[in-house]
Coordinates of C-alpha atoms and ligand atoms in Angstrom, one line a residue:
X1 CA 37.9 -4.8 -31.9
X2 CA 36.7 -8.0 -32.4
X3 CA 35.9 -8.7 -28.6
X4 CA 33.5 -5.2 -28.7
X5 CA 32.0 -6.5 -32.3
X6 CA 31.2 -9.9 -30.8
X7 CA 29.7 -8.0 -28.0
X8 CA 27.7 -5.6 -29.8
X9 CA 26.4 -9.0 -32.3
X10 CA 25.9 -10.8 -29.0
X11 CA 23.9 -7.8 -27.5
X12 CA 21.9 -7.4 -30.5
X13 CA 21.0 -10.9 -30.4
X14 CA 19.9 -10.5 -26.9
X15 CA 17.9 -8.1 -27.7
X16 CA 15.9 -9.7 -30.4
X17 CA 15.1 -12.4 -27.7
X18 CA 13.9 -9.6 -25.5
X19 CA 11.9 -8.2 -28.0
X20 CA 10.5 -11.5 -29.4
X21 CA 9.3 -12.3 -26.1
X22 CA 7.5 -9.1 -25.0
X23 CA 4.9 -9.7 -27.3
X24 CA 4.0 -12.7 -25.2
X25 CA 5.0 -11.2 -22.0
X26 CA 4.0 -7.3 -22.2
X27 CA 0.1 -7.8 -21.8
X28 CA 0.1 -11.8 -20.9
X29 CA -3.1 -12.4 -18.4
X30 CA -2.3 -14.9 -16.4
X31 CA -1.8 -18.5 -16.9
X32 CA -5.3 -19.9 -15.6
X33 CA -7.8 -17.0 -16.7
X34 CA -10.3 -17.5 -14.7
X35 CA -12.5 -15.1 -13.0
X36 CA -14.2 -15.2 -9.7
X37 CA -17.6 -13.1 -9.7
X38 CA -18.5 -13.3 -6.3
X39 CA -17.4 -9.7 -4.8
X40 CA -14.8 -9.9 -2.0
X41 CA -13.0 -7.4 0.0
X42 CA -9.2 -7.7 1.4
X43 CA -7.1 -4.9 3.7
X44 CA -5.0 -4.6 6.0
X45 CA -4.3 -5.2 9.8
X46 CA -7.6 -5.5 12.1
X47 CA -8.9 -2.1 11.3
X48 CA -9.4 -3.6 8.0
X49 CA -12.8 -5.1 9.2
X50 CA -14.8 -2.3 9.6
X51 CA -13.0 -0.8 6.2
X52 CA -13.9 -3.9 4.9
X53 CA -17.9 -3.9 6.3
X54 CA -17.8 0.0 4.9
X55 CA -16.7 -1.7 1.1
X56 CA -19.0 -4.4 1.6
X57 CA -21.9 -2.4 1.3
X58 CA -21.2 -1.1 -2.3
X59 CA -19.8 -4.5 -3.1
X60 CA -23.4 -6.3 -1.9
X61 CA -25.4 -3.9 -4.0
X62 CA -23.3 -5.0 -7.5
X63 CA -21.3 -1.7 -7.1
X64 CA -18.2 -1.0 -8.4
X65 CA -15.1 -2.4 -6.6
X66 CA -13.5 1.4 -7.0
X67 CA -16.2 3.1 -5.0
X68 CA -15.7 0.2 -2.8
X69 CA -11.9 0.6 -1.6
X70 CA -13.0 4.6 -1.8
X71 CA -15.6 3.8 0.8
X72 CA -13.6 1.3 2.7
X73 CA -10.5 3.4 3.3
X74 CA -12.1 6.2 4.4
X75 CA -13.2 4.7 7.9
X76 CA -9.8 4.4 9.2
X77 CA -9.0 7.8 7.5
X78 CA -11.8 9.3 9.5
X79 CA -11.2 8.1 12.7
X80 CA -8.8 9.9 15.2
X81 CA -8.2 6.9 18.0
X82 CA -6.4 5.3 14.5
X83 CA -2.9 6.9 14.5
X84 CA -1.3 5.8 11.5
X85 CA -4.4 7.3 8.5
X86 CA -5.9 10.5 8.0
X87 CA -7.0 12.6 11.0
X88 CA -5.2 11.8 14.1
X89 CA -2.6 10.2 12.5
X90 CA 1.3 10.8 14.3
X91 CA 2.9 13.9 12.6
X92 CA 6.6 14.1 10.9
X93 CA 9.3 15.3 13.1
X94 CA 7.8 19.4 12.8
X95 CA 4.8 18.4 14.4
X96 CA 3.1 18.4 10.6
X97 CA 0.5 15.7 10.3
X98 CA 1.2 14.5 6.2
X99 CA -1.1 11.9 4.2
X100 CA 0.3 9.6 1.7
X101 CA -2.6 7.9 -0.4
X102 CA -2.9 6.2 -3.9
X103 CA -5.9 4.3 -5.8
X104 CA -5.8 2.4 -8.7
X105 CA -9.1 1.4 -11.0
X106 CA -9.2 -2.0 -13.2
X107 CA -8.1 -0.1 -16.7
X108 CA -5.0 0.6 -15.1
X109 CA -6.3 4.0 -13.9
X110 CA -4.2 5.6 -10.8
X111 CA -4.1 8.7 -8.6
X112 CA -1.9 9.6 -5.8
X113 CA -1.3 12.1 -3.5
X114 CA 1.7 12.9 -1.5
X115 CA 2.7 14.6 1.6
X116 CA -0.7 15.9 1.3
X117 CA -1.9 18.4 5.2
X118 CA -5.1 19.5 5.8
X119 CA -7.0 17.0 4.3
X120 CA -8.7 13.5 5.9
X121 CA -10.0 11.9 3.3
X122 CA -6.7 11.7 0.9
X123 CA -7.8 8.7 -0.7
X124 CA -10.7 11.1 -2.2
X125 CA -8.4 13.3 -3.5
X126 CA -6.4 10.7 -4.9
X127 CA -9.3 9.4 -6.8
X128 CA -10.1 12.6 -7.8
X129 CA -6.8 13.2 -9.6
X130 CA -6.8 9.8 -11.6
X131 CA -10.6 11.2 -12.7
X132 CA -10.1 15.4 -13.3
X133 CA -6.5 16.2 -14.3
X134 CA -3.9 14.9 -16.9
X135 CA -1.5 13.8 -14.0
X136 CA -1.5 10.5 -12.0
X137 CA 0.1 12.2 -8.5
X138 CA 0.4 16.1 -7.0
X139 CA 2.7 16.3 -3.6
X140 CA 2.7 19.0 -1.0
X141 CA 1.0 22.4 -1.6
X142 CA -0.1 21.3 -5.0
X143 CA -2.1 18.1 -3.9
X144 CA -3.8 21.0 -1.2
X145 CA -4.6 23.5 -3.6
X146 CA -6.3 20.8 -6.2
X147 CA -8.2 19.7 -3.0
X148 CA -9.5 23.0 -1.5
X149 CA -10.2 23.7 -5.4
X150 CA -12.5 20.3 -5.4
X151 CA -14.4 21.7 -2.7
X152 CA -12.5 19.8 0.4
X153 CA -12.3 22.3 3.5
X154 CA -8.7 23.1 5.3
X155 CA -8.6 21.3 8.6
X156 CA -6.3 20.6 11.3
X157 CA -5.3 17.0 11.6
X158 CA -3.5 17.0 14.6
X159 CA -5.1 15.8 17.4
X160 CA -4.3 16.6 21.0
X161 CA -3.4 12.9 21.4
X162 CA -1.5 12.8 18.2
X163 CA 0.3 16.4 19.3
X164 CA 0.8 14.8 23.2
X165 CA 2.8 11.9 21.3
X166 CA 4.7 13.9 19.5
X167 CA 5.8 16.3 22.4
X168 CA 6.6 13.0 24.4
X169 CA 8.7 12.0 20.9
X170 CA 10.8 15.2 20.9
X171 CA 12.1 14.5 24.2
X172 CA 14.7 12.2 22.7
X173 CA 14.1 12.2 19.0
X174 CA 15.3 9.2 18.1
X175 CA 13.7 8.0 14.5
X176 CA 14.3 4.2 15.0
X177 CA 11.5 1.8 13.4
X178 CA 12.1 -1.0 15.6
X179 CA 12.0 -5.2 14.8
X180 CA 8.1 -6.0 15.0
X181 CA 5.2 -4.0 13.9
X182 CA 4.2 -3.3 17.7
X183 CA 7.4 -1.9 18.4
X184 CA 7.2 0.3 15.4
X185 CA 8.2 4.3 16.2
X186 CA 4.2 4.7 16.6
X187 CA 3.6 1.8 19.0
X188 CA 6.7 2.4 21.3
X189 CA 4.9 5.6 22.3
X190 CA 3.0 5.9 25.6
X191 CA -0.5 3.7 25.5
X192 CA 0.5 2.9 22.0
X193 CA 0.4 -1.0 21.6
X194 CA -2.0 -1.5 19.2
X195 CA -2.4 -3.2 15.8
X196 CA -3.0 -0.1 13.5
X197 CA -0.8 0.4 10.3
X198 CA -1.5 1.6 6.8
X199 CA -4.5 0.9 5.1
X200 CA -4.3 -1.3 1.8
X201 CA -7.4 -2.8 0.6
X202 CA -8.1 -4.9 -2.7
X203 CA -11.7 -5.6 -3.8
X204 CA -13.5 -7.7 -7.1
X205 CA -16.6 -6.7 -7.5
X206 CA -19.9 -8.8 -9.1
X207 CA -18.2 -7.9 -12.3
X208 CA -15.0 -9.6 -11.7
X209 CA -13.2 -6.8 -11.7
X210 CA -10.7 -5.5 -9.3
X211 CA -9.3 -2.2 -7.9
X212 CA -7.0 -1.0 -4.8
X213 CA -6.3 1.9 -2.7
X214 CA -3.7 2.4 -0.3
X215 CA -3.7 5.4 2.3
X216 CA -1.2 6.5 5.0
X217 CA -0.1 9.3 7.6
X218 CA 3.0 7.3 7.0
X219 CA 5.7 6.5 9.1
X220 CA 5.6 8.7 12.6
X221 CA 8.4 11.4 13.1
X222 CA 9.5 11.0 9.4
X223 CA 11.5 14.1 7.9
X224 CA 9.1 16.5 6.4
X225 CA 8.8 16.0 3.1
X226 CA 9.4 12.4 3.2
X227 CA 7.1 10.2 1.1
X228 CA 6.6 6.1 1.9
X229 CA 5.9 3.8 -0.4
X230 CA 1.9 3.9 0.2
X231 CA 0.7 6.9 -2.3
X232 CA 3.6 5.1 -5.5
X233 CA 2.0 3.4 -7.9
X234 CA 4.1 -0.3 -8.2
X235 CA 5.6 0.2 -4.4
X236 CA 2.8 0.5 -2.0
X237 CA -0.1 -0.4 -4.4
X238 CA -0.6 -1.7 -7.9
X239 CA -3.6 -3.3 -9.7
X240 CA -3.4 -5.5 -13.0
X241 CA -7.3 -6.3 -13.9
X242 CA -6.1 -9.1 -16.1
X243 CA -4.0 -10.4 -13.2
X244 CA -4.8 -9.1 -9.7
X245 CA -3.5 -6.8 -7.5
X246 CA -1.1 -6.4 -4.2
X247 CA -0.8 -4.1 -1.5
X248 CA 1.7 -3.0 1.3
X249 CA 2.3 -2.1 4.8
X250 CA 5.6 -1.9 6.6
X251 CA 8.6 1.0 5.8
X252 CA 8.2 1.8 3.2
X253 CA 11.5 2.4 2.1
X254 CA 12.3 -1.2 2.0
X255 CA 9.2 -1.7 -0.7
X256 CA 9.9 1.0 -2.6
X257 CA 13.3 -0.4 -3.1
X258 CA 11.6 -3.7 -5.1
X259 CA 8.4 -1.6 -6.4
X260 CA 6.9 -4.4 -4.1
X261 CA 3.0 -4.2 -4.9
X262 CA 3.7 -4.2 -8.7
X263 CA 6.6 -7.9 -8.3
X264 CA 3.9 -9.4 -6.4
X265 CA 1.4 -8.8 -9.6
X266 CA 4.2 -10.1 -11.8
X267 CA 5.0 -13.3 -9.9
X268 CA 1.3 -14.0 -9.8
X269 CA 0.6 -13.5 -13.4
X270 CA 4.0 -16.2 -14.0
X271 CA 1.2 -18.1 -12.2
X272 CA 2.4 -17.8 -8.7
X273 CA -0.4 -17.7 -6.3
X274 CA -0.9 -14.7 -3.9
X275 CA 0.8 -16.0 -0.8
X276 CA 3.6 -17.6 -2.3
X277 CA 4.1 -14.2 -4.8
X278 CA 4.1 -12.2 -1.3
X279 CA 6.4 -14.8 0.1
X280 CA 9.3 -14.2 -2.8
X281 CA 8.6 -10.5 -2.7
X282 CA 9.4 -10.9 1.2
X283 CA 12.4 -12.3 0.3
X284 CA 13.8 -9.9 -2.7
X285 CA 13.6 -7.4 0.7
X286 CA 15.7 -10.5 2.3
X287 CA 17.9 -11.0 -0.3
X288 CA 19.0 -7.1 -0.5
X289 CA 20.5 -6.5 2.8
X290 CA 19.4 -9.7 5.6
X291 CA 20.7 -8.1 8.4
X292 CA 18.6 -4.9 7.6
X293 CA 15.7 -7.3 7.1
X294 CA 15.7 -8.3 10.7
X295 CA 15.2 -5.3 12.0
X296 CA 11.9 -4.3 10.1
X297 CA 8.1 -5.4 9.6
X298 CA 7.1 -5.3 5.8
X299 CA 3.9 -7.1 4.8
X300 CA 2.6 -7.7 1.2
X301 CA -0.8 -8.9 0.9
X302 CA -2.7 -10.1 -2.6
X303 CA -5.2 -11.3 -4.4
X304 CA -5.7 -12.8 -8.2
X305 CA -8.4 -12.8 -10.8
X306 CA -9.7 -16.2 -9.3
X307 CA -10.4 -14.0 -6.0
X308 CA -7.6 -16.2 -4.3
X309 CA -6.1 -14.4 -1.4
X310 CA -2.9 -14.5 0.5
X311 CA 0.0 -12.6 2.4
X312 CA 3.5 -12.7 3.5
X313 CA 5.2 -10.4 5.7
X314 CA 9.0 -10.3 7.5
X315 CA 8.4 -10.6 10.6
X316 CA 4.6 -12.3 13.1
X317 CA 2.1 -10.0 13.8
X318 CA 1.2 -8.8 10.5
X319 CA -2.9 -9.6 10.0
X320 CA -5.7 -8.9 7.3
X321 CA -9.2 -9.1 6.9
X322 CA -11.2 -10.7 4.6
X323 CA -15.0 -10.0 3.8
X324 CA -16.9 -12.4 0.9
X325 CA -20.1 -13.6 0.8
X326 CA -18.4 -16.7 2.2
X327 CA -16.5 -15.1 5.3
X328 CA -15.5 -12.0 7.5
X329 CA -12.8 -13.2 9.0
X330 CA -9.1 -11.7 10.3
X331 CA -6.0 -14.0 9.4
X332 CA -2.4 -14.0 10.6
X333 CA -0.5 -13.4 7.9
X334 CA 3.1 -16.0 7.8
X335 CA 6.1 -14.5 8.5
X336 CA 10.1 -15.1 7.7
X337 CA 10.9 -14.4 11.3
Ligands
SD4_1 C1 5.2 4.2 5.0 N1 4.3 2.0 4.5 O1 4.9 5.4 5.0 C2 4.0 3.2 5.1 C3 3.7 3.2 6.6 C4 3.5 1.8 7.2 O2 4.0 0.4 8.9 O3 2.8 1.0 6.6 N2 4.1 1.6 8.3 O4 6.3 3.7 4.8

């Protein structure tokens, strides 16, 4: 009795600590508040450059970073030689092509879709949920109806490459994300050797404010039904205007597991700068299961209030691209491995 009354005292004095310090913790901006003005564009992999030049042009004219990331993502999304976003992307195991996408706005304003068919532009739809219903995500048939109701038409997304793929796929089934990115399910496939992955992209705008979307056909030969960690709010994307925000590419499954976009904002408002908050969030993935962490490519990339930029990722060949006033450049991201 005295052992569970110490406890409970012991517990309740923990508690008060917790709560004393949430005050100062809860809402805390970050350490050094200061705010860059210049507008600045980050996503991504290679294909983030012409995303990024698409962004760029809303960012130049003093737009909004929102419709920014809205008008960036929608180039990969659009374009079938990309197999990993929107139309042409590689289908799920049934041959179904299904979009994962989220956005997030710099009042902490989000919208997702999941395991959304029929639809390219799934970022649009996203957006449109965080702006016309009460709900921050719809999945499946509910994310198409909302859609088609919004005025976007039915198509097919498959694309006779994409289907060829997938027919070549069945042959032996086998749903094995290999070690680096460019042995990934999607690039292992005939002619596939090339740098495309999920699209995350992070802008600040003239304003200095900041705002992210994240969109994905998500990994190739998946179950149906199964979601990444692209279209969840915290796991694939997550924006704090006070702070800055994160993104993700890799499996997903492996972010999810450490909501990975939203401990990368948390590190860097602890004052952690981006790279060095991607770096520790690569290792939390580390830290769960190392030998597991061998075998896959997960890459965090960031950028705080001061527009400072930065990435991390398990293992080479993860990239991003910048666009500023200053630069349009593509960087290798640092890797564990
Ligand atoms: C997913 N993170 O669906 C996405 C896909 C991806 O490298 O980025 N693959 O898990």
């Amino acid at each position: 009795m005295t052992t569970r009354r110490k406890f409970l005292r012991l517990s309740l004095l923990g508690s008060a600590g917790v709560l004393a310090n949430r005050k100062s913790v809860a809402a805390a901006p970050a350490k050094d508040n200061t705010v860059n003005k210049e507008p600045i564009v980050i996503s991504t992999w290679n294909f983030g450059k012409e995303a990024n030049s698409a962004a760029w042009e809303v960012l130049a004219k003093k737009g909004r970073a929102l419709d920014a990331v809205e008008a960036g993502v929608k180039v990969p999304e659009a374009d079938p030689n990309n197999q990993s976003v929107g139309y042409g992307g590689l289908p799920d195991r049934d041959g179904r092509v299904t979009l994962d996408a989220c956005i997030m706005d710099e009042k902490y304003g989000c919208g997702s879709v999941m395991c959304l068919e029929h639809v390219t532009h799934a970022i649009s739809v996203a957006r449109l949920v965080m702006e016309k219903t009460p709900h921050v995500v719809l999945a499946g048939d509910g994310a198409l109806q909302f859609a088609l109701e919004q005025g976007f038409k039915k198509e097919n997304l498959l694309t006779p490459e994409s289907e060829q793929k997938w027919k070549e796929w069945l042959k032996t089934s086998k749903y094995e994300p290999q070690v680096n990115v460019e042995n990934q399910l999607y690039h292992t496939m005939p002619g596939g050797k090339d740098n495309h992955d999920t699209i995350g992209m992070i802008a600040q705008d003239a304003s200095g404010n900041m705002s992210g979307a994240c969109t994905t056909s998500g990994m190739a030969y998946k179950m149906h039904g199964r979601v990444g960690d692209s279209p969840i709010i915290g796991a694939g994307l997550y924006v704090d205007n006070e702070v800055g925000a994160a993104t993700s590419t890799g499996v997903g499954e492996e972010v999810i597991r450490i909501v990975g976009s939203h401990l990368v904002v948390e590190l860097m408002r602890q004052g952690l700068k981006p790279e060095a908050a991607c770096k520790a969030a690569v290792e939390r993935i580390i830290s769960r299961n190392p030998e597991q962490a061998k075998k896959v490519q997960v890459g965090f990339l960031a950028m705080n209030k001061k527009g400072e930029y930065g990435a991390y990722a398990l293992q080479s060949g993860f990239t991003y691209a910048v666009r500023s006033g200053k630069e349009e450049k593509i960087y290798d991201a640092k890797s564990i491995y």
